[in-house]
């Protein structure tokens, strides 16, 4: 009960802080992409600091963090892995649903960070425009993040890796860095309770450009799932227990 109450206060106050930081940084964000990135990283770091003493979660990033133009194919368990990956990378941008652009506060910052909004069935056109904008100097290069399972997946739950990641990998012609995580053990995708422990995001060895599609997807899934399962076990959760 005590942990639930602490979690309730924590969750409520981070949404208040999102509004406060979002509004305070808005003029800077409108004028500068650096302002938008500063706001999002400031908010994320505030969440990491407050969750440590309020609910007992420590954030840890492992592995070599990429700095150049690469595709990031990550496992997605909760809002926490979004913040951890974004804060670790120098110039992150996300593949996201177009509806998010109309979300108060978040939509403004998504636009300024040059995230790539996609409509169902029209991802190819959106990626093509992004590549053209970077080549023409209208957009800054960076690390493009896609969640290969397409949604948040709870620890221990199996979900397929979608072919869209392989299509994007082929279109970009860039190396792909897989990312494993165990954050859902401590910060679940649904509900209020937050559990103490070390939430980890781990950048894994890059996969070179030019792999055949089926081989790429098979290697990506095997790499991310195997390492994520190991991280979950490290956090005290057996991903095989609920299967």
PDB file of N, CA and C in Angstrom, residues 29-112:
ATOM      1  N   UNK A  29      11.822  26.480 -27.518  1.00  0.00           N
ATOM      2  CA  UNK A  29      11.620  25.357 -28.438  1.00  0.00           C
ATOM      3  C   UNK A  29      11.107  25.828 -29.793  1.00  0.00           C
ATOM      4  N   UNK A  30      10.224  26.815 -29.793  1.00  0.00           N
ATOM      5  CA  UNK A  30       9.681  27.342 -31.051  1.00  0.00           C
ATOM      6  C   UNK A  30      10.783  28.002 -31.874  1.00  0.00           C
ATOM      7  N   UNK A  31      11.701  28.673 -31.194  1.00  0.00           N
ATOM      8  CA  UNK A  31      12.775  29.385 -31.887  1.00  0.00           C
ATOM      9  C   UNK A  31      13.928  28.475 -32.293  1.00  0.00           C
ATOM     10  N   UNK A  32      14.115  27.376 -31.563  1.00  0.00           N
ATOM     11  CA  UNK A  32      15.300  26.553 -31.781  1.00  0.00           C
ATOM     12  C   UNK A  32      15.008  25.075 -31.536  1.00  0.00           C
ATOM     13  N   UNK A  33      15.516  24.236 -32.446  1.00  0.00           N
ATOM     14  CA  UNK A  33      15.418  22.792 -32.217  1.00  0.00           C
ATOM     15  C   UNK A  33      16.215  22.382 -30.992  1.00  0.00           C
ATOM     16  N   UNK A  34      17.302  23.106 -30.727  1.00  0.00           N
ATOM     17  CA  UNK A  34      18.090  22.823 -29.525  1.00  0.00           C
ATOM     18  C   UNK A  34      17.260  23.075 -28.267  1.00  0.00           C
ATOM     19  N   UNK A  35      16.388  24.078 -28.330  1.00  0.00           N
ATOM     20  CA  UNK A  35      15.512  24.355 -27.201  1.00  0.00           C
ATOM     21  C   UNK A  35      14.553  23.225 -26.943  1.00  0.00           C
ATOM     22  N   UNK A  36      14.005  22.640 -28.019  1.00  0.00           N
ATOM     23  CA  UNK A  36      13.093  21.515 -27.868  1.00  0.00           C
ATOM     24  C   UNK A  36      13.815  20.303 -27.279  1.00  0.00           C
ATOM     25  N   UNK A  37      15.013  20.049 -27.757  1.00  0.00           N
ATOM     26  CA  UNK A  37      15.790  18.915 -27.233  1.00  0.00           C
ATOM     27  C   UNK A  37      16.162  19.148 -25.774  1.00  0.00           C
ATOM     28  N   UNK A  38      16.531  20.391 -25.446  1.00  0.00           N
ATOM     29  CA  UNK A  38      16.880  20.737 -24.067  1.00  0.00           C
ATOM     30  C   UNK A  38      15.699  20.497 -23.130  1.00  0.00           C
ATOM     31  N   UNK A  39      14.502  20.894 -23.558  1.00  0.00           N
ATOM     32  CA  UNK A  39      13.311  20.714 -22.727  1.00  0.00           C
ATOM     33  C   UNK A  39      13.050  19.242 -22.454  1.00  0.00           C
ATOM     34  N   UNK A  40      13.119  18.425 -23.506  1.00  0.00           N
ATOM     35  CA  UNK A  40      12.809  17.003 -23.347  1.00  0.00           C
ATOM     36  C   UNK A  40      13.847  16.295 -22.490  1.00  0.00           C
ATOM     37  N   UNK A  41      15.114  16.672 -22.647  1.00  0.00           N
ATOM     38  CA  UNK A  41      16.153  16.034 -21.837  1.00  0.00           C
ATOM     39  C   UNK A  41      16.092  16.530 -20.392  1.00  0.00           C
ATOM     40  N   UNK A  42      15.747  17.782 -20.204  1.00  0.00           N
ATOM     41  CA  UNK A  42      15.581  18.301 -18.844  1.00  0.00           C
ATOM     42  C   UNK A  42      14.458  17.564 -18.128  1.00  0.00           C
ATOM     43  N   UNK A  43      13.343  17.386 -18.829  1.00  0.00           N
ATOM     44  CA  UNK A  43      12.218  16.670 -18.227  1.00  0.00           C
ATOM     45  C   UNK A  43      12.596  15.231 -17.897  1.00  0.00           C
ATOM     46  N   UNK A  44      13.233  14.553 -18.841  1.00  0.00           N
ATOM     47  CA  UNK A  44      13.603  13.153 -18.620  1.00  0.00           C
ATOM     48  C   UNK A  44      14.541  13.016 -17.433  1.00  0.00           C
ATOM     49  N   UNK A  45      15.530  13.885 -17.360  1.00  0.00           N
ATOM     50  CA  UNK A  45      16.479  13.813 -16.248  1.00  0.00           C
ATOM     51  C   UNK A  45      15.795  14.123 -14.909  1.00  0.00           C
ATOM     52  N   UNK A  46      14.813  14.997 -14.944  1.00  0.00           N
ATOM     53  CA  UNK A  46      14.045  15.257 -13.718  1.00  0.00           C
ATOM     54  C   UNK A  46      13.291  13.989 -13.293  1.00  0.00           C
ATOM     55  N   UNK A  47      12.694  13.300 -14.263  1.00  0.00           N
ATOM     56  CA  UNK A  47      11.980  12.058 -13.953  1.00  0.00           C
ATOM     57  C   UNK A  47      12.944  11.024 -13.382  1.00  0.00           C
ATOM     58  N   UNK A  48      14.129  10.885 -13.982  1.00  0.00           N
ATOM     59  CA  UNK A  48      15.106   9.907 -13.478  1.00  0.00           C
ATOM     60  C   UNK A  48      15.507  10.228 -12.035  1.00  0.00           C
ATOM     61  N   UNK A  49      15.693  11.514 -11.769  1.00  0.00           N
ATOM     62  CA  UNK A  49      16.086  11.935 -10.417  1.00  0.00           C
ATOM     63  C   UNK A  49      14.961  11.678  -9.420  1.00  0.00           C
ATOM     64  N   UNK A  50      13.757  12.065  -9.772  1.00  0.00           N
ATOM     65  CA  UNK A  50      12.646  11.949  -8.818  1.00  0.00           C
ATOM     66  C   UNK A  50      12.213  10.495  -8.609  1.00  0.00           C
ATOM     67  N   UNK A  51      12.300   9.679  -9.658  1.00  0.00           N
ATOM     68  CA  UNK A  51      11.848   8.293  -9.477  1.00  0.00           C
ATOM     69  C   UNK A  51      12.802   7.523  -8.571  1.00  0.00           C
ATOM     70  N   UNK A  52      14.033   7.965  -8.509  1.00  0.00           N
ATOM     71  CA  UNK A  52      15.015   7.264  -7.677  1.00  0.00           C
ATOM     72  C   UNK A  52      14.654   7.368  -6.200  1.00  0.00           C
ATOM     73  N   UNK A  53      14.289   8.572  -5.749  1.00  0.00           N
ATOM     74  CA  UNK A  53      14.004   8.720  -4.320  1.00  0.00           C
ATOM     75  C   UNK A  53      12.523   8.584  -3.977  1.00  0.00           C
ATOM     76  N   UNK A  54      11.653   8.731  -4.990  1.00  0.00           N
ATOM     77  CA  UNK A  54      10.223   8.621  -4.705  1.00  0.00           C
ATOM     78  C   UNK A  54       9.712   7.180  -4.768  1.00  0.00           C
ATOM     79  N   UNK A  55      10.200   6.409  -5.753  1.00  0.00           N
ATOM     80  CA  UNK A  55       9.689   5.041  -5.898  1.00  0.00           C
ATOM     81  C   UNK A  55      10.802   3.995  -5.967  1.00  0.00           C
ATOM     82  N   UNK A  56      12.058   4.424  -5.862  1.00  0.00           N
ATOM     83  CA  UNK A  56      13.165   3.476  -5.770  1.00  0.00           C
ATOM     84  C   UNK A  56      13.639   2.884  -7.078  1.00  0.00           C
ATOM     85  N   UNK A  57      13.415   3.589  -8.221  1.00  0.00           N
ATOM     86  CA  UNK A  57      13.879   3.094  -9.517  1.00  0.00           C
ATOM     87  C   UNK A  57      15.133   3.865  -9.941  1.00  0.00           C
ATOM     88  N   UNK A  58      16.162   3.140 -10.279  1.00  0.00           N
ATOM     89  CA  UNK A  58      17.393   3.725 -10.805  1.00  0.00           C
ATOM     90  C   UNK A  58      17.463   3.459 -12.304  1.00  0.00           C
ATOM     91  N   UNK A  59      17.821   4.463 -13.097  1.00  0.00           N
ATOM     92  CA  UNK A  59      17.956   4.305 -14.547  1.00  0.00           C
ATOM     93  C   UNK A  59      19.418   4.061 -14.904  1.00  0.00           C
ATOM     94  N   UNK A  60      19.664   3.039 -15.727  1.00  0.00           N
ATOM     95  CA  UNK A  60      21.027   2.713 -16.148  1.00  0.00           C
ATOM     96  C   UNK A  60      21.057   2.433 -17.649  1.00  0.00           C
ATOM     97  N   UNK A  61      21.984   3.100 -18.347  1.00  0.00           N
ATOM     98  CA  UNK A  61      22.174   2.884 -19.780  1.00  0.00           C
ATOM     99  C   UNK A  61      23.485   2.141 -19.976  1.00  0.00           C
ATOM    100  N   UNK A  62      23.433   1.045 -20.743  1.00  0.00           N
ATOM    101  CA  UNK A  62      24.616   0.230 -20.993  1.00  0.00           C
ATOM    102  C   UNK A  62      24.920   0.173 -22.492  1.00  0.00           C
ATOM    103  N   UNK A  63      26.141  -0.203 -22.800  1.00  0.00           N
ATOM    104  CA  UNK A  63      26.547  -0.413 -24.180  1.00  0.00           C
ATOM    105  C   UNK A  63      27.014   0.862 -24.844  1.00  0.00           C
ATOM    106  N   UNK A  64      27.678   0.727 -26.001  1.00  0.00           N
ATOM    107  CA  UNK A  64      28.166   1.906 -26.729  1.00  0.00           C
ATOM    108  C   UNK A  64      27.020   2.688 -27.354  1.00  0.00           C
ATOM    109  N   UNK A  65      26.891   3.951 -26.974  1.00  0.00           N
ATOM    110  CA  UNK A  65      25.808   4.795 -27.491  1.00  0.00           C
ATOM    111  C   UNK A  65      26.204   5.337 -28.863  1.00  0.00           C
ATOM    112  N   UNK A  66      25.423   5.053 -29.906  1.00  0.00           N
ATOM    113  CA  UNK A  66      25.779   5.538 -31.250  1.00  0.00           C
ATOM    114  C   UNK A  66      25.636   7.054 -31.367  1.00  0.00           C
ATOM    115  N   UNK A  67      26.497   7.649 -32.170  1.00  0.00           N
ATOM    116  CA  UNK A  67      26.467   9.100 -32.353  1.00  0.00           C
ATOM    117  C   UNK A  67      26.177   9.516 -33.797  1.00  0.00           C
ATOM    118  N   UNK A  68      26.467   8.657 -34.753  1.00  0.00           N
ATOM    119  CA  UNK A  68      26.238   9.006 -36.149  1.00  0.00           C
ATOM    120  C   UNK A  68      24.837   8.655 -36.607  1.00  0.00           C
ATOM    121  N   UNK A  69      24.649   8.672 -37.931  1.00  0.00           N
ATOM    122  CA  UNK A  69      23.347   8.338 -38.504  1.00  0.00           C
ATOM    123  C   UNK A  69      23.159   6.822 -38.492  1.00  0.00           C
ATOM    124  N   UNK A  70      22.263   6.354 -37.670  1.00  0.00           N
ATOM    125  CA  UNK A  70      21.954   4.928 -37.584  1.00  0.00           C
ATOM    126  C   UNK A  70      20.464   4.760 -37.326  1.00  0.00           C
ATOM    127  N   UNK A  71      19.984   3.573 -37.625  1.00  0.00           N
ATOM    128  CA  UNK A  71      18.628   3.187 -37.248  1.00  0.00           C
ATOM    129  C   UNK A  71      18.703   2.501 -35.888  1.00  0.00           C
ATOM    130  N   UNK A  72      17.832   2.900 -34.974  1.00  0.00           N
ATOM    131  CA  UNK A  72      17.744   2.287 -33.653  1.00  0.00           C
ATOM    132  C   UNK A  72      16.482   1.434 -33.614  1.00  0.00           C
ATOM    133  N   UNK A  73      16.646   0.121 -33.450  1.00  0.00           N
ATOM    134  CA  UNK A  73      15.495  -0.796 -33.370  1.00  0.00           C
ATOM    135  C   UNK A  73      15.386  -1.286 -31.934  1.00  0.00           C
ATOM    136  N   UNK A  74      14.415  -0.753 -31.209  1.00  0.00           N
ATOM    137  CA  UNK A  74      14.361  -0.952 -29.760  1.00  0.00           C
ATOM    138  C   UNK A  74      13.157  -1.764 -29.319  1.00  0.00           C
ATOM    139  N   UNK A  75      13.341  -2.438 -28.198  1.00  0.00           N
ATOM    140  CA  UNK A  75      12.220  -3.066 -27.509  1.00  0.00           C
ATOM    141  C   UNK A  75      11.516  -1.990 -26.690  1.00  0.00           C
ATOM    142  N   UNK A  76      10.191  -2.067 -26.639  1.00  0.00           N
ATOM    143  CA  UNK A  76       9.392  -1.013 -25.999  1.00  0.00           C
ATOM    144  C   UNK A  76       8.501  -1.642 -24.935  1.00  0.00           C
ATOM    145  N   UNK A  77       8.721  -1.240 -23.664  1.00  0.00           N
ATOM    146  CA  UNK A  77       7.913  -1.776 -22.570  1.00  0.00           C
ATOM    147  C   UNK A  77       7.116  -0.717 -21.835  1.00  0.00           C
ATOM    148  N   UNK A  78       7.594   0.529 -21.829  1.00  0.00           N
ATOM    149  CA  UNK A  78       6.845   1.588 -21.153  1.00  0.00           C
ATOM    150  C   UNK A  78       7.398   2.954 -21.549  1.00  0.00           C
ATOM    151  N   UNK A  79       6.797   3.990 -21.023  1.00  0.00           N
ATOM    152  CA  UNK A  79       7.239   5.366 -21.297  1.00  0.00           C
ATOM    153  C   UNK A  79       8.675   5.580 -20.841  1.00  0.00           C
ATOM    154  N   UNK A  80       9.123   4.827 -19.855  1.00  0.00           N
ATOM    155  CA  UNK A  80      10.463   5.021 -19.329  1.00  0.00           C
ATOM    156  C   UNK A  80      11.539   4.722 -20.368  1.00  0.00           C
ATOM    157  N   UNK A  81      11.379   3.680 -21.176  1.00  0.00           N
ATOM    158  CA  UNK A  81      12.435   3.390 -22.153  1.00  0.00           C
ATOM    159  C   UNK A  81      12.512   4.469 -23.230  1.00  0.00           C
ATOM    160  N   UNK A  82      11.399   5.134 -23.528  1.00  0.00           N
ATOM    161  CA  UNK A  82      11.431   6.264 -24.465  1.00  0.00           C
ATOM    162  C   UNK A  82      12.356   7.350 -23.928  1.00  0.00           C
ATOM    163  N   UNK A  83      12.171   7.725 -22.675  1.00  0.00           N
ATOM    164  CA  UNK A  83      12.978   8.792 -22.088  1.00  0.00           C
ATOM    165  C   UNK A  83      14.450   8.395 -21.989  1.00  0.00           C
ATOM    166  N   UNK A  84      14.720   7.153 -21.622  1.00  0.00           N
ATOM    167  CA  UNK A  84      16.104   6.718 -21.446  1.00  0.00           C
ATOM    168  C   UNK A  84      16.853   6.683 -22.779  1.00  0.00           C
ATOM    169  N   UNK A  85      16.213   6.166 -23.810  1.00  0.00           N
ATOM    170  CA  UNK A  85      16.857   6.117 -25.121  1.00  0.00           C
ATOM    171  C   UNK A  85      17.057   7.530 -25.663  1.00  0.00           C
ATOM    172  N   UNK A  86      16.031   8.353 -25.555  1.00  0.00           N
ATOM    173  CA  UNK A  86      16.119   9.719 -26.072  1.00  0.00           C
ATOM    174  C   UNK A  86      17.235  10.502 -25.380  1.00  0.00           C
ATOM    175  N   UNK A  87      17.317  10.396 -24.078  1.00  0.00           N
ATOM    176  CA  UNK A  87      18.305  11.166 -23.328  1.00  0.00           C
ATOM    177  C   UNK A  87      19.724  10.699 -23.613  1.00  0.00           C
ATOM    178  N   UNK A  88      19.897   9.416 -23.875  1.00  0.00           N
ATOM    179  CA  UNK A  88      21.235   8.879 -24.132  1.00  0.00           C
ATOM    180  C   UNK A  88      21.776   9.301 -25.493  1.00  0.00           C
ATOM    181  N   UNK A  89      20.914   9.442 -26.485  1.00  0.00           N
ATOM    182  CA  UNK A  89      21.351   9.720 -27.845  1.00  0.00           C
ATOM    183  C   UNK A  89      21.550  11.215 -28.087  1.00  0.00           C
ATOM    184  N   UNK A  90      22.513  11.586 -28.936  1.00  0.00           N
ATOM    185  CA  UNK A  90      22.756  13.017 -29.174  1.00  0.00           C
ATOM    186  C   UNK A  90      21.698  13.688 -30.033  1.00  0.00           C
ATOM    187  N   UNK A  91      21.080  12.959 -30.966  1.00  0.00           N
ATOM    188  CA  UNK A  91      20.125  13.596 -31.871  1.00  0.00           C
ATOM    189  C   UNK A  91      19.028  12.616 -32.267  1.00  0.00           C
ATOM    190  N   UNK A  92      18.247  12.206 -31.272  1.00  0.00           N
ATOM    191  CA  UNK A  92      17.229  11.175 -31.484  1.00  0.00           C
ATOM    192  C   UNK A  92      15.957  11.759 -32.092  1.00  0.00           C
ATOM    193  N   UNK A  93      15.330  10.950 -32.930  1.00  0.00           N
ATOM    194  CA  UNK A  93      13.992  11.271 -33.440  1.00  0.00           C
ATOM    195  C   UNK A  93      13.252   9.951 -33.603  1.00  0.00           C
ATOM    196  N   UNK A  94      11.943   9.991 -33.393  1.00  0.00           N
ATOM    197  CA  UNK A  94      11.150   8.768 -33.343  1.00  0.00           C
ATOM    198  C   UNK A  94      10.242   8.628 -34.561  1.00  0.00           C
ATOM    199  N   UNK A  95      10.019   7.390 -34.984  1.00  0.00           N
ATOM    200  CA  UNK A  95       8.879   7.063 -35.831  1.00  0.00           C
ATOM    201  C   UNK A  95       7.665   7.046 -34.916  1.00  0.00           C
ATOM    202  N   UNK A  96       6.616   7.781 -35.269  1.00  0.00           N
ATOM    203  CA  UNK A  96       5.468   7.874 -34.372  1.00  0.00           C
ATOM    204  C   UNK A  96       4.174   7.976 -35.161  1.00  0.00           C
ATOM    205  N   UNK A  97       3.077   7.684 -34.495  1.00  0.00           N
ATOM    206  CA  UNK A  97       1.760   7.817 -35.116  1.00  0.00           C
ATOM    207  C   UNK A  97       1.440   9.299 -35.331  1.00  0.00           C
ATOM    208  N   UNK A  98       0.845   9.596 -36.474  1.00  0.00           N
ATOM    209  CA  UNK A  98       0.563  10.991 -36.821  1.00  0.00           C
ATOM    210  C   UNK A  98      -0.331  11.686 -35.793  1.00  0.00           C
ATOM    211  N   UNK A  99      -1.221  10.927 -35.139  1.00  0.00           N
ATOM    212  CA  UNK A  99      -2.141  11.552 -34.180  1.00  0.00           C
ATOM    213  C   UNK A  99      -1.410  12.248 -33.030  1.00  0.00           C
ATOM    214  N   UNK A 100      -0.190  11.807 -32.743  1.00  0.00           N
ATOM    215  CA  UNK A 100       0.547  12.401 -31.627  1.00  0.00           C
ATOM    216  C   UNK A 100       0.861  13.867 -31.885  1.00  0.00           C
ATOM    217  N   UNK A 101       0.928  14.267 -33.160  1.00  0.00           N
ATOM    218  CA  UNK A 101       1.202  15.668 -33.483  1.00  0.00           C
ATOM    219  C   UNK A 101       0.150  16.612 -32.906  1.00  0.00           C
ATOM    220  N   UNK A 102      -1.045  16.084 -32.666  1.00  0.00           N
ATOM    221  CA  UNK A 102      -2.139  16.937 -32.174  1.00  0.00           C
ATOM    222  C   UNK A 102      -2.286  16.847 -30.653  1.00  0.00           C
ATOM    223  N   UNK A 103      -1.366  16.162 -29.992  1.00  0.00           N
ATOM    224  CA  UNK A 103      -1.392  16.082 -28.535  1.00  0.00           C
ATOM    225  C   UNK A 103      -0.821  17.358 -27.936  1.00  0.00           C
ATOM    226  N   UNK A 104      -1.511  17.984 -26.967  1.00  0.00           N
ATOM    227  CA  UNK A 104      -0.974  19.205 -26.348  1.00  0.00           C
ATOM    228  C   UNK A 104       0.423  18.975 -25.785  1.00  0.00           C
ATOM    229  N   UNK A 105       1.295  19.948 -25.922  1.00  0.00           N
ATOM    230  CA  UNK A 105       2.675  19.955 -25.438  1.00  0.00           C
ATOM    231  C   UNK A 105       3.526  18.944 -26.217  1.00  0.00           C
ATOM    232  N   UNK A 106       3.174  17.659 -26.146  1.00  0.00           N
ATOM    233  CA  UNK A 106       3.986  16.628 -26.785  1.00  0.00           C
ATOM    234  C   UNK A 106       4.059  16.846 -28.296  1.00  0.00           C
ATOM    235  N   UNK A 107       2.948  17.228 -28.906  1.00  0.00           N
ATOM    236  CA  UNK A 107       2.929  17.443 -30.346  1.00  0.00           C
ATOM    237  C   UNK A 107       3.885  18.534 -30.793  1.00  0.00           C
ATOM    238  N   UNK A 108       3.943  19.642 -30.042  1.00  0.00           N
ATOM    239  CA  UNK A 108       4.855  20.733 -30.372  1.00  0.00           C
ATOM    240  C   UNK A 108       6.295  20.249 -30.389  1.00  0.00           C
ATOM    241  N   UNK A 109       6.666  19.532 -29.346  1.00  0.00           N
ATOM    242  CA  UNK A 109       8.047  19.086 -29.243  1.00  0.00           C
ATOM    243  C   UNK A 109       8.377  17.998 -30.257  1.00  0.00           C
ATOM    244  N   UNK A 110       7.421  17.153 -30.574  1.00  0.00           N
ATOM    245  CA  UNK A 110       7.649  16.131 -31.596  1.00  0.00           C
ATOM    246  C   UNK A 110       7.952  16.774 -32.947  1.00  0.00           C
ATOM    247  N   UNK A 111       7.230  17.830 -33.277  1.00  0.00           N
ATOM    248  CA  UNK A 111       7.482  18.542 -34.534  1.00  0.00           C
ATOM    249  C   UNK A 111       8.864  19.173 -34.532  1.00  0.00           C
ATOM    250  N   UNK A 112       9.225  19.821 -33.441  1.00  0.00           N
ATOM    251  CA  UNK A 112      10.501  20.523 -33.382  1.00  0.00           C
ATOM    252  C   UNK A 112      11.684  19.565 -33.356  1.00  0.00           C
TER     253      UNK A 112
END
